[in-house]
Amino acid sequence: MQHFTSITDVPNPNALIQRALEIKRAPNPQSAIRIQKSLVLLFFNPSLRTRLSTEKAAQNLGMNIITMNADAGWKIEFEDGTVMDGDKAEHVREAAGVISQYADVIGIRSFPTLKDRDWDYAEVVLNQFKKYASVPIISLESATLHPLQSLADAVTIEEFKPRPRPKVVLTWAPHVRALPQAVPNSFVEWIKTRDVELVVTHPLGAELVPQFVDNLRVEYDQRQAFEGADFIYAKNWSSFSDYGQIISPKENWMVTPEKMALTNAARFMHCLPVRRNVVVADAVLDDPRCLIFEQAKNREYAAQAVLEWICE
Ligand code: SN0
């Protein structure tokens, strides 16, 4: 069965990027595809863009959409072979099996614990749904990846690149809370397949999982990394090695106008939500070169391209 949980599920990522751009150029053609199928979106965590853009994309395709916050249902047991005498009322075998009776496609958002690295990186929630649902699964951000975001980001870079092989810099930025590594893992996984010069910059201790960054240039000096950049993509993530811990470098890693001045008039990108004046200064976000709304808009086309492909 065809799922969408990582770029590795997609035989031709470039075709998906081009299709999203095509939908954007002609969103309502006469021949618009209508898909008479039901999509159930299940959220174990908060969402604004993912929920709205995926619902909108499904509506554009004429799909039937049912969205549910997981905490409105019974608490789900994900381990096989357990004695269910605790607080969890329903096993994922039944939950996934039942949702499959109503859904032709299931979208799931499930953030990491940031406590148990092996459990998080085993993608237990997503994989148990894959195992026990009888329909395709779409990731709405899992413990370790956020492919719908990265597809939209790839679309945005394709759309706004000022030269054939732009320099794209993924920069770690400060935050007050411990955040997942899903967005940076996924960004690297997608963008390293594009024709770009990709540089990752972060302080010591913020190293990403080696499997995603192999062969990539990692720069510990943020200013050096910014030089000549066409895109600055900022994101905080918590430590992978000291798992789930907040990283507090001595230098200030916030993206400022002064740092942006080192770039090749770079376009600023962030997946949102963003903490103003912690991750990035107001002046960078409010600058016309900032692409946050374009990224958010492209989430709709990315989701539509994925739904079309999954429902083929
Ligand atoms: C999530 C993350 O993975 O970092 C979702 C990003 C699309 N972000 C947060 O949880 C931010 C929470 C905060 O308190 O700022």
Coordinates of C-alpha atoms and ligand atoms in Angstrom, one line a residue:
M1 CA 0.0 0.0 0.0
Q2 CA 1.2 3.5 -0.8
H3 CA 1.8 5.7 2.3
F4 CA 3.2 9.2 2.6
T5 CA 5.3 9.3 5.7
S6 CA 8.7 10.1 4.3
I7 CA 10.4 11.1 1.0
T8 CA 11.4 7.4 0.8
D9 CA 7.7 6.6 0.2
V10 CA 7.7 8.7 -2.9
P11 CA 9.1 7.2 -6.1
N12 CA 9.4 10.6 -7.9
P13 CA 9.6 13.5 -5.4
N14 CA 10.3 16.0 -8.3
A15 CA 7.0 15.0 -10.0
L16 CA 5.1 15.7 -6.8
I17 CA 6.8 19.1 -6.5
Q18 CA 6.0 19.9 -10.2
R19 CA 2.4 18.8 -9.7
A20 CA 2.0 21.1 -6.7
L21 CA 3.3 24.0 -8.8
E22 CA 0.9 23.0 -11.6
I23 CA -2.1 23.0 -9.2
K24 CA -1.0 26.4 -7.9
R25 CA -0.9 27.8 -11.5
A26 CA -4.4 26.5 -12.4
P27 CA -6.2 25.7 -9.1
N28 CA -9.7 25.3 -10.6
P29 CA -9.4 23.9 -14.1
Q30 CA -12.5 22.6 -15.9
S31 CA -11.0 19.1 -15.7
A32 CA -10.4 19.4 -11.9
I33 CA -10.0 15.9 -10.4
R34 CA -12.8 14.9 -8.1
I35 CA -12.1 12.2 -5.6
Q36 CA -15.1 10.5 -4.0
K37 CA -13.2 9.2 -1.0
S38 CA -13.1 10.0 2.7
L39 CA -10.2 11.4 4.6
V40 CA -9.9 11.1 8.4
L41 CA -7.4 13.4 10.1
L42 CA -6.4 12.3 13.6
F43 CA -4.5 14.8 15.7
F44 CA -2.6 13.7 18.8
N45 CA -1.1 17.3 19.0
P46 CA -2.1 20.8 18.2
S47 CA -2.2 22.0 14.6
L48 CA -3.1 25.2 12.6
R49 CA -1.5 25.0 9.1
T50 CA -1.5 21.3 8.7
R51 CA -5.1 20.9 9.7
L52 CA -6.4 23.8 7.6
S53 CA -4.3 23.2 4.5
T54 CA -5.0 19.5 4.4
E55 CA -8.7 20.0 4.9
K56 CA -8.7 22.7 2.2
A57 CA -6.7 20.5 -0.2
A58 CA -9.2 17.6 0.4
Q59 CA -12.1 20.0 -0.2
N60 CA -10.5 21.2 -3.4
L61 CA -10.6 17.6 -4.6
G62 CA -14.2 17.1 -3.5
M63 CA -13.2 14.7 -0.8
N64 CA -15.2 14.0 2.4
I65 CA -13.2 15.1 5.4
I66 CA -13.6 14.1 9.1
T67 CA -11.1 15.6 11.5
M68 CA -10.7 14.4 15.1
N69 CA -8.5 15.4 18.0
A70 CA -7.2 12.1 19.4
D71 CA -7.8 13.2 23.0
A72 CA -11.6 13.3 22.3
G73 CA -11.4 9.5 21.8
W74 CA -10.3 6.7 24.1
K75 CA -6.7 6.6 25.2
I76 CA -4.9 4.3 22.8
E77 CA -2.6 1.4 23.7
F78 CA 0.2 1.1 21.1
E79 CA 2.2 -1.9 22.4
D80 CA 1.3 -5.4 21.3
G81 CA 0.7 -8.2 23.7
T82 CA 0.1 -6.0 26.8
V83 CA -2.5 -6.6 29.5
M84 CA -4.7 -3.5 29.2
D85 CA -5.5 -3.0 32.8
G86 CA -4.2 0.6 33.0
D87 CA -5.7 3.9 31.7
K88 CA -5.8 3.0 28.0
A89 CA -9.2 1.8 26.9
E90 CA -8.6 0.9 23.2
H91 CA -5.8 -0.9 21.4
V92 CA -4.5 0.6 18.1
R93 CA -5.5 -2.7 16.4
E94 CA -9.1 -1.8 17.0
A95 CA -8.8 1.9 16.7
A96 CA -6.9 1.7 13.3
G97 CA -9.2 -1.1 12.1
V98 CA -12.3 0.9 13.0
I99 CA -11.1 4.2 11.5
S100 CA -10.4 2.2 8.3
Q101 CA -14.1 1.4 8.1
Y102 CA -14.9 5.1 7.6
A103 CA -11.7 6.3 5.9
D104 CA -10.1 5.7 2.5
V105 CA -7.0 7.6 3.7
I106 CA -5.9 8.4 7.3
G107 CA -3.8 11.4 8.2
I108 CA -2.0 11.2 11.6
R109 CA -0.1 13.8 13.7
S110 CA 1.9 12.3 16.4
F111 CA 4.8 14.3 18.0
P112 CA 7.7 12.6 19.8
T113 CA 7.9 12.1 23.5
L114 CA 11.4 13.7 23.5
K115 CA 12.1 11.4 26.4
D116 CA 12.5 7.9 24.8
R117 CA 14.7 8.3 21.7
D118 CA 14.4 4.7 20.6
W119 CA 10.6 4.7 20.9
D120 CA 10.4 8.1 19.0
Y121 CA 12.7 7.0 16.2
A122 CA 10.9 3.7 15.9
E123 CA 7.9 5.8 14.9
V124 CA 5.7 3.5 17.0
V125 CA 2.4 5.4 16.6
L126 CA 2.7 5.8 12.8
N127 CA 4.0 2.3 12.2
Q128 CA 1.3 0.7 14.3
F129 CA -1.3 2.6 12.3
K130 CA 0.4 1.4 9.1
K131 CA 0.3 -2.1 10.4
Y132 CA -3.3 -2.2 11.6
A133 CA -5.1 0.2 9.3
S134 CA -6.2 -1.2 5.9
V135 CA -5.9 2.1 4.1
P136 CA -3.0 4.5 3.2
I137 CA -1.5 6.6 6.0
I138 CA -0.4 10.2 5.5
S139 CA 2.0 11.8 8.1
L140 CA 0.7 15.1 9.4
E141 CA 4.1 15.4 11.3
S142 CA 5.3 12.3 13.0
A143 CA 7.9 11.8 15.8
T144 CA 10.8 12.3 13.4
L145 CA 9.6 13.7 10.1
H146 CA 7.2 16.3 8.6
P147 CA 7.0 15.4 4.9
L148 CA 4.0 17.7 4.0
Q149 CA 6.0 20.7 5.3
S150 CA 9.1 19.7 3.5
L151 CA 7.3 19.1 0.2
A152 CA 5.8 22.6 0.5
D153 CA 9.3 24.0 1.4
A154 CA 10.8 22.3 -1.7
V155 CA 8.0 23.9 -3.8
T156 CA 8.6 27.3 -2.3
I157 CA 12.4 27.1 -3.0
E158 CA 11.7 26.0 -6.5
E159 CA 9.4 28.9 -7.0
F160 CA 11.6 31.6 -5.5
K161 CA 15.1 30.5 -6.4
P162 CA 17.0 33.5 -7.9
R163 CA 19.5 31.2 -9.7
P164 CA 19.6 27.6 -11.0
R165 CA 21.6 26.3 -8.0
P166 CA 20.8 28.4 -5.0
K167 CA 22.5 28.3 -1.7
V168 CA 20.1 27.1 1.0
V169 CA 21.0 27.4 4.7
L170 CA 19.2 25.5 7.4
T171 CA 20.0 27.3 10.7
W172 CA 19.3 26.2 14.2
A173 CA 17.7 29.0 16.3
P174 CA 17.1 29.4 20.0
H175 CA 13.9 28.5 21.7
V176 CA 12.5 28.4 25.2
R177 CA 11.0 24.8 24.9
A178 CA 12.4 21.5 23.7
L179 CA 11.1 21.0 20.2
P180 CA 11.2 17.9 17.9
Q181 CA 13.8 17.2 15.2
A182 CA 11.1 16.3 12.7
V183 CA 11.2 19.5 10.7
P184 CA 15.0 19.7 10.2
N185 CA 15.3 16.0 9.6
S186 CA 12.6 16.1 6.9
F187 CA 13.9 19.4 5.4
V188 CA 17.3 17.9 4.9
E189 CA 15.9 14.6 3.6
W190 CA 13.9 16.5 0.9
I191 CA 16.2 19.4 0.1
K192 CA 19.4 17.4 -0.3
T193 CA 17.7 15.7 -3.3
R194 CA 17.3 19.1 -5.0
D195 CA 19.8 21.0 -7.2
V196 CA 20.9 23.3 -4.4
E197 CA 24.0 24.0 -2.3
L198 CA 22.7 22.9 1.1
V199 CA 24.5 24.0 4.3
V200 CA 23.4 23.2 7.8
T201 CA 24.5 25.5 10.7
H202 CA 24.0 24.8 14.4
P203 CA 25.9 25.1 17.7
L204 CA 27.8 22.2 19.2
G205 CA 25.4 19.7 20.6
A206 CA 22.7 20.3 18.0
E207 CA 24.0 17.6 15.6
L208 CA 21.1 16.0 13.7
V209 CA 20.9 12.2 13.2
P210 CA 23.9 11.1 11.0
Q211 CA 21.6 9.3 8.5
F212 CA 20.1 12.6 7.4
V213 CA 23.2 14.8 7.3
D214 CA 25.7 12.4 5.7
N215 CA 27.9 14.2 3.1
L216 CA 26.3 17.6 3.9
R217 CA 28.3 20.6 4.9
V218 CA 27.8 21.4 8.6
E219 CA 29.1 24.8 9.7
Y220 CA 29.4 25.7 13.3
D221 CA 29.9 29.4 12.6
Q222 CA 26.5 30.8 11.7
R223 CA 27.8 34.0 10.2
Q224 CA 30.1 32.0 7.9
A225 CA 27.2 29.8 6.8
F226 CA 25.0 32.8 6.0
E227 CA 27.5 34.3 3.5
G228 CA 26.1 34.3 0.0
A229 CA 22.9 32.4 1.0
D230 CA 19.8 32.7 -1.1
F231 CA 17.5 31.1 1.4
I232 CA 17.8 31.1 5.2
Y233 CA 15.5 28.4 6.8
A234 CA 15.4 28.8 10.6
K235 CA 14.2 26.2 13.0
N236 CA 14.9 25.3 16.6
W237 CA 15.3 21.6 17.5
S238 CA 16.3 19.9 20.8
S239 CA 19.4 17.7 21.1
F240 CA 19.5 14.3 19.5
S241 CA 22.6 13.1 21.4
D242 CA 21.5 14.5 24.8
Y243 CA 18.1 13.4 23.8
G244 CA 15.3 16.0 24.0
Q245 CA 17.4 18.5 26.0
I246 CA 17.2 22.3 25.3
I247 CA 20.5 23.5 23.8
S248 CA 21.7 26.9 25.2
P249 CA 24.8 28.1 23.3
K250 CA 26.8 31.0 24.6
E251 CA 26.5 33.0 21.3
N252 CA 23.1 34.3 20.3
W253 CA 21.7 32.3 17.4
M254 CA 18.6 34.4 16.8
V255 CA 18.2 35.4 13.1
T256 CA 18.6 39.2 12.9
P257 CA 18.7 41.8 10.1
E258 CA 22.4 42.2 10.7
K259 CA 23.0 38.5 10.0
M260 CA 20.6 38.6 7.0
A261 CA 22.9 41.4 5.6
L262 CA 25.6 38.8 5.2
T263 CA 23.5 36.8 2.7
N264 CA 22.8 37.2 -1.0
A265 CA 19.6 39.2 -0.2
A266 CA 18.3 35.8 1.1
R267 CA 14.6 35.0 1.5
F268 CA 13.8 34.0 5.1
M269 CA 11.8 30.8 5.7
H270 CA 10.2 29.2 8.7
C271 CA 7.6 26.5 9.0
L272 CA 5.7 28.3 11.8
P273 CA 4.6 28.7 14.5
V274 CA 7.5 31.0 15.3
R275 CA 8.4 32.8 18.5
R276 CA 9.1 36.4 17.6
N277 CA 12.3 37.9 18.9
V278 CA 13.4 34.5 20.2
V279 CA 13.9 32.5 17.0
V280 CA 14.0 35.5 14.6
A281 CA 13.8 39.3 15.0
D282 CA 10.5 41.2 14.1
A283 CA 12.3 43.1 11.3
V284 CA 13.3 39.9 9.5
L285 CA 9.7 38.4 9.7
D286 CA 8.1 41.7 8.6
D287 CA 10.5 42.2 5.7
P288 CA 9.0 41.7 2.2
R289 CA 11.7 39.1 1.5
C290 CA 10.2 36.8 4.2
L291 CA 8.4 33.8 2.6
I292 CA 6.4 32.5 5.6
F293 CA 3.0 33.1 4.0
E294 CA 4.1 31.7 0.7
Q295 CA 5.2 28.6 2.5
A296 CA 1.9 28.3 4.3
K297 CA 0.0 28.8 1.0
N298 CA 2.1 26.1 -0.6
R299 CA 1.1 23.7 2.1
E300 CA -2.4 23.5 0.4
Y301 CA -0.9 22.6 -3.0
A302 CA 1.5 20.2 -1.5
A303 CA -1.3 18.4 0.4
Q304 CA -3.5 18.4 -2.8
A305 CA -0.7 16.8 -4.9
V306 CA -0.1 14.2 -2.2
L307 CA -3.9 13.3 -1.9
E308 CA -4.2 13.1 -5.6
W309 CA -1.3 10.7 -5.8
I310 CA -2.3 8.6 -2.8
C311 CA -5.8 8.2 -4.2
E312 CA -4.7 7.3 -7.7
Ligands
SN0_1 C1 6.4 21.9 16.2 C2 7.8 21.4 15.9 O1 8.0 20.3 15.4 O2 8.8 22.1 16.2 C3 5.6 22.1 15.0 C4 6.2 22.7 13.8 C5 5.5 22.6 12.5 N1 6.5 23.3 16.8 C6 6.2 23.5 18.1 O3 5.9 22.6 18.8 C7 6.3 24.9 18.6 C8 5.8 25.0 20.0 C9 6.1 26.3 20.8 O4 5.8 26.3 21.9 O5 6.6 27.3 20.2

